[in-house]
C-alpha cells in the first residue's frame, strides 16, 4: 500500500488532503506564515539586552482557544516579513490588522480605544495635550490585557462558564461550518461576561494600584487592591466568587467601556460622590439601598494618619483580644506546668 | 427540684447536679452554632490564606456559605433570645415571686438578691484569681477552693454573653445593611465589620483554647468532660474545682460524714488543714479526723515535691 502511494504521488497527495480534512479545522487557522516551524519548540527562548530571558514558545493549542486565534502572526508582528527574522519589535495593539470587521467591512483595528483612553484618567496626556507628570506609569494596552482565552458562557437553563452544547445544537440547524459555529459562539458569549474573574481583575489593577511608590507619586489616597481585599467584596473575590463586584463594576460607567474611566473628582465618573449612590443601589447589587449606604468605605484604610478613628477602633480590638487571651494562655501554660509539680512552693508549706 | 436530686448515687459514686436539661440543650445549640459560625466565617476573614478556599467549600463556597452563616447566626440569636427569656423566668419564679410572697420585696432588696446570684461575679472570684496566681507562681501549695461557679466558669459565661451581643447585633445589621442604612450612615458598616470579625476571632480562640482546655483537655478531665451531656459532675472534679460548694451541698444533703478532702493540685498529697481555712469553723470533728488521716497518708508518699 505504502509503495503504491510512493509510486503514484498524486494518490499520496490526495491521502494527505483527506487526512488534513479530518483534523480539526482550527489547527491551521493562524499559522499561514509557518511561524510554528520554529515557535512550536517549548525551549525556544533568548536572553534580551536587559539580561531577561524571553520565552518565544507558542503553545498552539492554547493560542487557538484565545480571542486572537484567527489573527495571523504577522497581523500583529508587522515588522516580520521573512524567516528567519530579526528580533521582533513589541506589538502595537492599534495596528490595522488583516481581519475584516464584518459590520463595516473595513480592516479591523483597536484604534478607537486610543480616543477613549486619552480622555480617561489613565491618559498619558492632560487636557491640553501635554505629557502628564510620570506619564510613563500610565498603563498601555498590554499592562492590562494579555491574549485572553475564550471564556464562553453556557446558556440554555444554566448560566455557567463553558460551552452549552444545547445552544451549539441550535446553531448547527442553520450553520454548517463547525469552526465558524465554535468561534462565533465563543466570540459572543465570551463578551457577555468578563473574560476575567473578579480576583483576576483586582490583581490586574493592583499591579499598579497596590504599588506603594506609584500610589504615592500620583497622590492617590488608597492602595486600591489591598483595601478592596478588606471588604466583603474583595474577600469573596479571593474565594473565587464570579458575581461579586470587582474594580470595574464600580469604576466603569454603566454602558461604557473600561477605557472610559475617570477620576473620582470628574463629574462624568461613576465614583464621583454625586453618582456613587447609583452604583450601589443598581438592581443587580443592593436595590433600594439609600444614598448614604454608598458612604460605606469600599477602600477602608486602617492607617493612623488617614483614618484615625478606624485605626483606634481596630487597635481597641487588638488590645481586647491580646488582653484577654494572653493572660489566659499564661494561666493555661502555668497550670500545665504546675500539674508536674503539684506540691512545690517557695514559701512555708501549708 | 425533686426532678434533679442534688446528689445522685450511681454504683456507690456520688454525682453532683450542675445543669438541667433545658440548659444542656441550650448549650448544645450554642456549641453547635458557634462551631459552624466560626468555620464558615473565618475563611472570609482570612480569605487570602491557603486553607480558606478548602474550608469554605465545605460549606458550599462563596455561593452557599454566606447563607449557611446567616441561617446559623439566626439560630444562635434565637437561642440568645430564649436564654434571656429563661433568665427572666428563673429570676421571676425563684426570686421575684418568693420575695413578693414573703412581703420582703423592695427594688433595692431585689437588686441585691440578683447581685448575689451564683453566676454574678463577686469578691470571692477576685480573691480566687489572686490565690490561683499565688499557686501558679509557686508561692503556695494550695489551690483556692471554688464555689458553685468558679471565676473561670463565670468568664466562660459572660465573655460569650457579651460576644454574642456584639457579634449578633453587628451581624444582623451587616446582613440587612440596605435596611439599616436608611437610618445609620454607611461608614458605620465598616466599623461593624471590624467589630464582628475581630470579636469573633477573640470568641473563637477563647472558646477553642481556653474553654476546651478547662472542660476537656486539662489533665483532670481529659479526654472529655461529660457534665455538658449528663448534667452531673463526679465527686473528684467537684472536690477539685468547687470544694466550698461541695462541702455545702454535702452538708445540706446529709452526707456530712462522707465529706472528702479537696482533690487535685497541691491538695491531693498534702491536703493539710481544710478546717483552719474554713471560715465557718464548723467542720465536724469526723471530717477533720478524716482529713488528718489522709494527711498522714500524704506524708508517706508526698515527699517527692
XYZ file of C-alpha atoms in Angstrom:
655
model
C 0.000 0.000 0.000
C 2.806 2.368 1.028
C 4.853 1.549 -2.090
C 1.722 2.087 -4.091
C 1.388 5.608 -2.703
C 5.031 6.405 -3.314
C 4.792 5.225 -6.862
C 1.775 7.336 -7.534
C 2.395 10.755 -5.876
C -0.995 12.153 -6.793
C -2.556 9.466 -4.517
C -0.352 10.312 -1.614
C -1.293 13.932 -2.106
C -4.950 13.017 -2.007
C -4.414 10.886 1.097
C -2.704 13.805 2.766
C -5.544 16.095 1.780
C -8.087 13.701 3.255
C -6.038 13.422 6.448
C -5.876 17.194 6.706
C -9.614 17.482 6.309
C -10.102 15.046 9.152
C -8.062 17.204 11.508
C -9.976 19.842 13.434
C -10.318 22.907 11.267
C -8.655 25.367 13.603
C -5.275 23.705 13.664
C -4.066 25.731 10.715
C -6.109 28.808 11.391
C -3.460 31.344 12.293
C -0.180 29.930 11.191
C -0.228 30.749 7.497
C 3.345 32.052 7.678
C 4.554 28.763 9.102
C 5.872 30.515 12.222
C 5.324 27.384 14.275
C 8.071 25.746 12.300
C 10.332 27.198 14.995
C 7.963 28.549 17.614
C 6.407 25.179 18.349
C 9.506 24.183 20.319
C 8.935 24.684 24.072
C 12.554 25.602 24.737
C 12.722 28.416 22.189
C 13.968 31.421 24.098
C 16.668 34.038 24.229
C 18.261 36.434 26.672
C 17.474 40.027 25.720
C 19.626 43.120 26.165
C 18.465 43.592 29.753
C 19.551 40.087 30.626
C 15.982 38.893 30.919
C 15.011 35.570 29.434
C 12.223 35.726 26.934
C 10.265 32.659 26.044
C 9.328 32.554 22.370
C 7.395 29.321 22.527
C 3.823 29.474 21.284
C 1.538 26.783 22.576
C -0.634 26.282 19.561
C -3.437 24.534 21.371
C -3.792 27.342 23.884
C -3.358 30.078 21.296
C -6.149 28.630 19.228
C -8.541 28.985 22.140
C -7.691 32.648 22.537
C -9.590 35.613 21.159
C -6.824 36.363 18.637
C -6.608 32.876 17.236
C -7.967 33.986 13.881
C -5.368 36.695 13.517
C -2.244 35.689 11.636
C 1.056 36.053 13.459
C 2.200 38.719 11.011
C -1.086 40.531 11.535
C 0.313 41.837 14.822
C 4.042 41.275 14.313
C 4.042 43.511 11.251
C 7.806 44.003 11.214
C 8.419 40.346 10.441
C 8.328 39.688 6.731
C 10.687 36.791 6.236
C 12.039 33.752 8.057
C 14.465 33.739 9.795
C 13.777 37.158 11.196
C 15.486 39.862 13.246
C 14.431 40.326 16.887
C 10.810 41.404 16.678
C 9.645 44.803 17.896
C 6.975 44.826 20.525
C 3.466 44.688 19.154
C 1.453 47.854 18.681
C -2.112 46.945 19.517
C -3.503 49.800 17.453
C -2.187 48.248 14.245
C -4.691 47.838 11.464
C -4.808 44.090 11.105
C -5.905 41.977 8.198
C -9.194 40.879 9.761
C -12.222 42.385 8.075
C -14.700 43.741 10.549
C -17.987 42.290 9.245
C -20.300 45.196 10.109
C -18.217 47.905 8.464
C -16.346 45.623 6.050
C -13.232 47.611 6.880
C -9.959 46.236 8.139
C -10.123 45.900 11.875
C -8.178 47.955 14.386
C -8.276 48.743 18.088
C -7.511 52.362 17.231
C -10.812 53.686 18.579
C -9.676 52.680 22.058
C -6.968 55.344 21.990
C -9.538 58.137 21.813
C -11.268 56.822 24.937
C -8.055 56.213 26.841
C -6.778 59.708 26.056
C -9.860 61.199 27.670
C -9.759 58.906 30.667
C -7.951 59.084 33.970
C -5.351 56.690 32.621
C -4.320 59.013 29.798
C -0.663 59.861 29.371
C -1.555 63.447 28.439
C -3.577 66.122 30.206
C -6.428 68.180 28.708
C -4.013 70.471 26.902
C -2.338 67.558 25.227
C 0.826 67.908 27.292
C 2.507 64.856 28.787
C 1.453 64.317 32.399
C 3.971 64.030 35.186
C 5.107 60.413 35.494
C 3.279 59.597 32.265
C 5.470 56.515 31.946
C 3.496 54.982 34.818
C 0.270 55.124 32.840
C -0.849 51.772 31.558
C -0.520 50.695 27.969
C -2.752 48.034 26.438
C -0.580 45.148 27.465
C -0.380 46.201 31.101
C -3.992 45.135 31.493
C -4.659 42.878 28.525
C -2.973 39.657 27.637
C -4.244 37.490 24.849
C -7.257 36.219 26.778
C -8.658 32.767 26.247
C -12.244 32.444 25.206
C -14.361 32.179 28.313
C -17.760 31.327 26.900
C -20.948 31.352 28.921
C -23.129 28.281 28.851
C -26.698 29.327 28.249
C -29.900 27.359 27.973
C -31.192 26.949 31.503
C -27.775 27.005 33.114
C -25.577 30.065 33.323
C -22.086 28.860 33.952
C -18.774 29.190 32.150
C -18.211 26.764 29.299
C -19.814 25.833 26.036
C -23.502 24.949 26.023
C -23.863 22.042 23.662
C -27.624 22.689 23.648
C -27.021 26.170 22.330
C -24.464 24.946 19.792
C -27.091 22.455 18.621
C -29.361 25.344 17.722
C -26.592 26.987 15.694
C -25.968 23.792 13.775
C -29.505 23.787 12.418
C -28.652 26.581 10.001
C -24.874 26.951 10.092
C -22.740 24.212 8.734
C -19.141 25.102 9.415
C -18.230 23.691 12.821
C -15.259 26.026 13.124
C -17.455 29.057 12.463
C -20.081 27.962 14.974
C -17.453 27.332 17.621
C -15.764 30.671 17.107
C -18.942 32.706 16.772
C -20.435 31.199 19.901
C -17.232 31.908 21.772
C -16.940 35.413 20.352
C -20.397 36.434 21.510
C -20.704 34.622 24.811
C -17.199 35.491 25.992
C -18.217 39.127 25.765
C -21.456 38.647 27.665
C -19.486 38.500 30.871
C -15.986 39.361 31.934
C -13.131 37.474 30.460
C -11.536 37.553 33.893
C -12.767 36.639 37.349
C -13.115 39.466 39.902
C -9.936 38.286 41.628
C -8.082 38.390 38.307
C -9.257 41.924 37.644
C -8.352 43.101 41.139
C -4.892 41.644 40.638
C -4.508 43.302 37.258
C -5.423 46.732 38.680
C -3.373 46.007 41.780
C -0.212 45.675 39.714
C -0.098 49.475 39.719
C -2.655 50.459 42.341
C -1.015 48.373 45.060
C 2.445 49.640 44.178
C 3.333 51.786 47.194
C 5.739 54.046 45.324
C 3.443 54.558 42.395
C 0.429 55.271 44.580
C 2.490 57.841 46.459
C 3.911 59.685 43.497
C 0.495 60.016 41.866
C -1.046 61.291 45.069
C -3.633 58.506 45.266
C -5.344 58.140 48.626
C -5.574 54.358 48.888
C -3.918 51.143 47.903
C -6.890 50.095 45.834
C -6.313 46.347 45.651
C -5.341 45.622 49.219
C -8.059 47.867 50.632
C -10.631 46.153 48.404
C -9.460 42.937 49.993
C -10.513 44.258 53.407
C -14.176 44.344 52.420
C -16.604 41.533 51.779
C -16.292 42.235 48.044
C -12.570 41.565 47.996
C -12.803 38.622 50.329
C -15.449 36.979 48.174
C -13.274 37.647 45.136
C -10.413 35.921 46.942
C -12.703 32.950 47.433
C -13.344 32.930 43.696
C -16.799 34.421 43.513
C -17.710 35.229 39.923
C -20.597 37.502 40.782
C -19.052 39.796 43.358
C -18.361 43.349 42.181
C -14.755 43.970 41.199
C -12.951 47.220 40.353
C -14.653 47.612 37.004
C -18.201 47.168 38.258
C -17.971 50.386 40.208
C -15.352 52.374 38.316
C -16.710 51.917 34.804
C -19.772 53.931 33.918
C -22.655 51.601 33.050
C -22.841 51.077 29.299
C -19.340 52.441 28.737
C -16.078 50.610 28.376
C -13.260 50.119 30.814
C -11.213 52.524 28.720
C -13.516 55.393 29.667
C -12.684 55.522 33.360
C -12.470 58.935 35.018
C -11.048 60.208 38.282
C -13.254 60.418 41.367
C -13.392 64.210 41.090
C -14.633 64.127 37.494
C -18.424 64.548 37.365
C -18.536 62.038 34.498
C -17.074 59.391 36.792
C -19.339 56.733 38.262
C -17.497 57.057 41.553
C -17.946 60.821 41.822
C -19.667 61.496 45.179
C -22.813 62.602 43.338
C -23.023 59.389 41.322
C -21.828 56.915 43.909
C -25.219 56.069 45.342
C -26.419 54.948 41.956
C -23.689 52.325 41.645
C -24.550 50.618 44.892
C -28.308 50.584 44.528
C -28.414 49.255 40.988
C -30.889 46.398 40.545
C -28.086 43.862 40.356
C -26.428 44.888 43.599
C -28.233 46.488 46.539
C -31.625 47.546 45.237
C -33.482 50.007 47.473
C -30.300 50.996 49.282
C -30.253 54.602 50.384
C -27.750 57.126 49.065
C -25.904 57.183 52.375
C -25.422 53.433 52.007
C -22.761 54.396 49.474
C -20.821 56.157 52.220
C -19.619 52.713 53.205
C -15.895 52.797 52.578
C -15.182 50.197 49.943
C -11.488 51.003 50.236
C -11.055 51.170 54.010
C -7.701 52.384 55.257
C -6.532 51.308 58.672
C -3.651 53.666 58.961
C -3.334 56.166 61.698
C -2.944 59.335 59.671
C -5.662 58.701 57.139
C -8.383 57.145 59.287
C -7.570 57.690 62.952
C -10.998 56.523 64.087
C -10.783 53.237 62.243
C -7.219 52.854 63.427
C -8.095 53.256 67.096
C -11.207 51.151 66.753
C -9.124 48.317 65.306
C -6.449 48.859 67.938
C -9.070 48.577 70.651
C -9.977 45.116 69.389
C -6.323 44.110 69.152
C -5.861 45.155 72.756
C -9.079 43.460 73.817
C -8.052 40.236 72.075
C -4.479 40.302 73.336
C -5.509 41.496 76.765
C -7.971 38.655 77.141
C -6.141 35.818 75.512
C -2.547 36.366 76.590
C -3.208 36.275 80.360
C -5.475 33.273 79.886
C -2.843 31.496 77.785
C -0.314 32.272 80.500
C -2.586 30.776 83.144
C -3.152 27.757 80.927
C 0.559 27.267 80.420
C 1.387 27.756 84.099
C -1.425 25.387 85.004
C 0.033 22.674 82.780
C 3.430 23.260 84.295
C 2.008 23.287 87.823
C 0.495 19.894 87.299
C 4.003 18.471 87.009
C 4.916 19.806 90.482
C 1.624 19.993 92.325
C 3.240 20.385 95.748
C 6.174 22.642 95.088
C 6.268 26.019 96.839
C 8.817 28.691 97.785
C 7.037 29.536 100.950
C 6.148 27.568 104.014
C 4.054 24.587 103.166
C 0.553 24.921 104.492
C -36.074 20.466 92.297
C -37.102 16.945 93.045
C -36.670 16.185 89.392
C -32.946 16.747 89.723
C -31.587 15.437 93.051
C -28.537 17.483 94.023
C -26.558 14.331 94.664
C -27.136 11.186 92.675
C -25.515 7.962 93.731
C -24.721 5.530 90.946
C -22.726 2.358 91.763
C -21.659 3.910 95.036
C -20.215 7.030 93.353
C -21.673 10.424 94.099
C -22.589 12.761 91.232
C -23.445 16.413 91.780
C -26.173 18.244 89.945
C -24.933 21.108 87.747
C -27.165 21.789 84.729
C -30.743 20.831 83.975
C -31.945 19.538 80.615
C -33.065 22.998 79.469
C -29.595 24.478 79.969
C -27.873 21.479 78.456
C -29.947 21.741 75.300
C -29.229 25.470 75.175
C -25.535 24.680 75.469
C -25.622 22.092 72.685
C -27.276 24.630 70.391
C -24.769 27.271 71.375
C -21.767 24.990 70.884
C -23.068 23.715 67.548
C -23.831 27.146 66.139
C -20.523 28.584 67.369
C -18.542 25.849 65.625
C -20.460 26.261 62.363
C -20.278 30.051 62.513
C -16.549 30.087 63.178
C -15.822 27.555 60.448
C -17.995 29.334 57.890
C -16.847 32.797 58.895
C -13.095 32.539 59.358
C -12.360 31.643 55.717
C -13.856 35.021 54.882
C -11.817 36.890 57.482
C -8.655 35.169 56.275
C -9.723 34.933 52.646
C -6.172 35.031 51.312
C -4.998 32.142 53.487
C -4.181 28.915 51.717
C -6.664 26.901 53.758
C -9.542 29.315 53.313
C -10.986 28.067 49.988
C -10.901 24.446 51.146
C -12.673 25.133 54.415
C -15.110 27.475 52.696
C -16.011 24.928 50.056
C -17.093 22.574 52.843
C -19.960 24.998 53.373
C -20.727 25.359 49.688
C -18.194 28.024 48.801
C -18.999 31.649 48.180
C -22.410 30.899 46.663
C -23.719 28.931 49.650
C -21.564 29.545 52.719
C -22.890 33.076 53.408
C -26.405 31.629 53.603
C -25.235 28.875 55.934
C -23.574 31.509 58.090
C -26.661 33.706 58.229
C -29.103 30.893 58.999
C -26.818 29.539 61.721
C -26.411 33.048 63.099
C -30.167 33.450 63.188
C -30.489 30.204 65.150
C -27.890 31.449 67.600
C -29.746 34.733 68.043
C -32.990 32.895 68.676
C -31.139 30.912 71.293
C -29.813 34.134 72.801
C -33.344 35.494 72.934
C -34.562 32.290 74.536
C -31.758 32.425 77.075
C -32.686 35.989 78.078
C -36.254 34.806 78.463
C -35.025 31.871 80.512
C -33.058 34.148 82.841
C -36.092 36.400 83.276
C -38.227 33.363 84.011
C -35.820 31.962 86.605
C -35.471 35.313 88.348
C -39.214 35.864 88.317
C -40.045 32.415 89.607
C -37.253 31.856 92.095
C -36.621 35.358 93.354
C -39.318 37.861 92.480
C -42.355 35.777 93.391
C -40.916 34.400 96.655
C -39.960 37.921 97.755
C -43.442 39.154 96.938
C -44.940 36.248 98.830
C -42.787 36.869 101.849
C -43.501 40.579 101.612
C -39.806 41.457 101.643
C -39.838 42.935 98.139
C -38.260 46.291 97.526
C -36.347 47.328 94.436
C -33.127 47.571 96.404
C -33.531 44.236 98.154
C -34.460 42.616 94.864
C -31.368 44.007 93.119
C -29.140 42.923 95.987
C -30.595 39.439 95.715
C -29.910 39.403 91.960
C -26.331 40.532 92.536
C -25.818 37.603 94.885
C -26.862 35.022 92.301
C -24.189 32.365 91.863
C -23.361 33.364 88.271
C -22.715 37.026 89.135
C -19.009 37.830 89.595
C -18.151 38.707 93.193
C -15.257 39.453 95.542
C -14.508 35.796 96.073
C -13.727 35.470 92.367
C -11.128 38.195 92.672
C -9.648 36.522 95.745
C -9.636 33.175 93.946
C -7.811 34.650 90.970
C -5.175 36.136 93.263
C -4.878 32.865 95.177
C -4.612 30.934 91.924
C -1.791 33.238 90.826
C -0.013 32.583 94.102
C -0.427 28.876 93.485
C 0.651 29.017 89.830
C 3.753 31.044 90.719
C 4.657 28.581 93.491
C 4.053 30.972 96.390
C 1.749 28.472 97.999
C 0.952 24.823 97.528
C -2.793 25.143 97.998
C -5.229 25.863 95.219
C -8.212 28.083 96.022
C -11.472 26.285 96.682
C -14.095 27.120 94.129
C -17.708 27.969 94.788
C -20.727 26.754 92.805
C -19.408 28.549 89.739
C -15.711 29.346 89.633
C -14.335 32.534 88.122
C -13.329 30.536 85.057
C -16.907 29.439 84.511
C -18.218 32.948 85.030
C -15.703 34.176 82.486
C -16.779 31.405 80.115
C -20.355 32.535 80.561
C -20.067 36.311 80.438
C -17.469 36.542 77.666
C -19.691 34.759 75.106
C -22.665 36.655 76.513
C -21.055 39.975 75.648
C -19.631 38.486 72.443
C -22.980 37.211 71.299
C -24.491 40.608 71.855
C -21.762 42.439 69.890
C -21.392 39.851 67.141
C -25.120 39.204 66.903
C -26.122 42.851 66.707
C -23.411 43.741 64.194
C -24.187 40.597 62.206
C -27.861 41.422 61.904
C -27.073 44.965 60.747
C -24.489 43.829 58.196
C -26.933 41.204 56.978
C -29.686 43.815 56.480
C -27.393 46.688 55.564
C -29.743 48.144 52.953
C -32.488 48.441 55.553
C -30.370 49.797 58.395
C -28.548 52.364 56.266
C -31.873 54.064 55.687
C -31.133 55.433 59.158
C -27.498 54.886 60.045
C -24.693 56.169 57.804
C -22.830 53.731 55.575
C -19.499 54.285 57.337
C -20.879 52.549 60.418
C -20.951 49.284 58.460
C -17.149 49.500 58.220
C -16.899 49.624 61.992
C -19.448 46.871 62.475
C -17.499 44.651 60.118
C -14.333 45.156 62.154
C -16.217 44.576 65.410
C -17.975 41.493 64.036
C -14.895 39.731 62.743
C -12.393 40.768 65.416
C -14.749 39.932 68.247
C -15.494 36.611 66.551
C -11.820 35.773 66.343
C -11.466 36.547 70.033
C -14.520 34.438 70.880
C -13.341 31.549 68.712
C -9.835 31.472 70.167
C -11.188 31.938 73.671
C -13.617 29.038 73.385
C -11.480 26.611 71.431
C -8.383 27.100 73.542
C -9.347 28.296 76.996
C -12.811 26.788 77.393
C -11.933 23.487 75.777
C -8.781 23.243 77.859
C -10.730 23.731 81.072
C -13.590 21.394 80.280
C -11.951 18.714 78.128
C -8.201 18.808 77.711
C -6.846 19.615 81.153
C -5.283 16.521 82.688
C -8.060 16.382 85.289
C -10.788 15.810 82.734
C -9.019 14.519 79.623
C -10.179 13.064 77.247
C -13.582 14.631 77.686
C -15.734 16.315 80.282
C -19.220 14.828 80.361
C -21.091 17.324 82.516
C -22.444 19.098 79.407
C -24.175 15.841 78.452
C -25.176 14.319 81.794
C -25.657 17.489 83.822
C -23.888 15.835 86.755
C -20.270 16.236 87.848
C -18.377 13.441 89.567
C -17.149 13.811 93.107
C -13.469 14.007 92.223
C -13.877 17.027 89.961
C -16.347 18.532 92.379
C -13.698 18.383 95.117
C -11.092 19.766 92.759
C -12.976 22.707 91.273
C -15.892 23.515 93.583
C -14.770 22.477 97.022
C -16.633 25.138 99.000
C -19.835 24.307 97.188
C -19.150 20.597 97.553
C -18.912 20.911 101.320
C -22.085 22.998 101.386
C -24.104 20.541 99.315
C -22.782 17.510 101.189
C -23.863 19.079 104.459
C -27.233 20.180 103.198
C -27.953 16.766 101.759
C -26.970 14.969 104.957
C -23.696 13.458 103.818
C -21.676 15.427 106.322
C -19.794 12.375 107.476
C -18.700 11.447 103.974
C -17.058 14.742 103.057
C -13.669 14.083 101.489
C -10.711 16.480 101.361
C -10.081 18.663 98.285
C -8.625 16.885 95.292
C -6.002 17.769 92.727
C -3.402 20.471 92.524
C -1.416 20.791 95.720
C -4.268 19.251 97.637
C -4.126 15.566 96.960
C -0.939 14.535 98.709
C -0.791 17.152 101.426
C -4.283 18.446 101.783
C -3.412 19.719 105.176
C -5.779 21.845 107.128
C -9.063 22.407 105.486
C -10.502 23.107 108.925
C -8.280 26.107 109.585
C -9.100 27.608 106.215
C -12.775 27.077 106.742
C -14.200 30.421 107.809
C -17.326 28.852 109.222
C -15.234 26.887 111.649
C -17.996 24.338 111.959
C -16.365 21.451 110.161
C -17.291 18.371 112.066
C -14.714 16.509 114.054
C -15.239 13.481 111.806
C -14.205 15.402 108.757
C -11.191 16.791 110.496
C -10.036 13.416 111.655
C -10.526 12.081 108.160
C -8.514 14.964 106.796
C -5.791 14.258 109.277
C -5.820 10.623 108.276
C -5.312 11.478 104.651
C -2.609 13.928 105.705
C -0.750 11.059 107.335
C -1.062 9.088 104.128
C 0.163 12.035 102.145
C 3.263 12.429 104.245
C 4.281 8.907 103.467
C 4.265 9.333 99.739
C 4.207 13.063 99.298
C 7.805 13.985 99.907
C 8.607 13.886 96.232
C 7.995 17.569 95.794
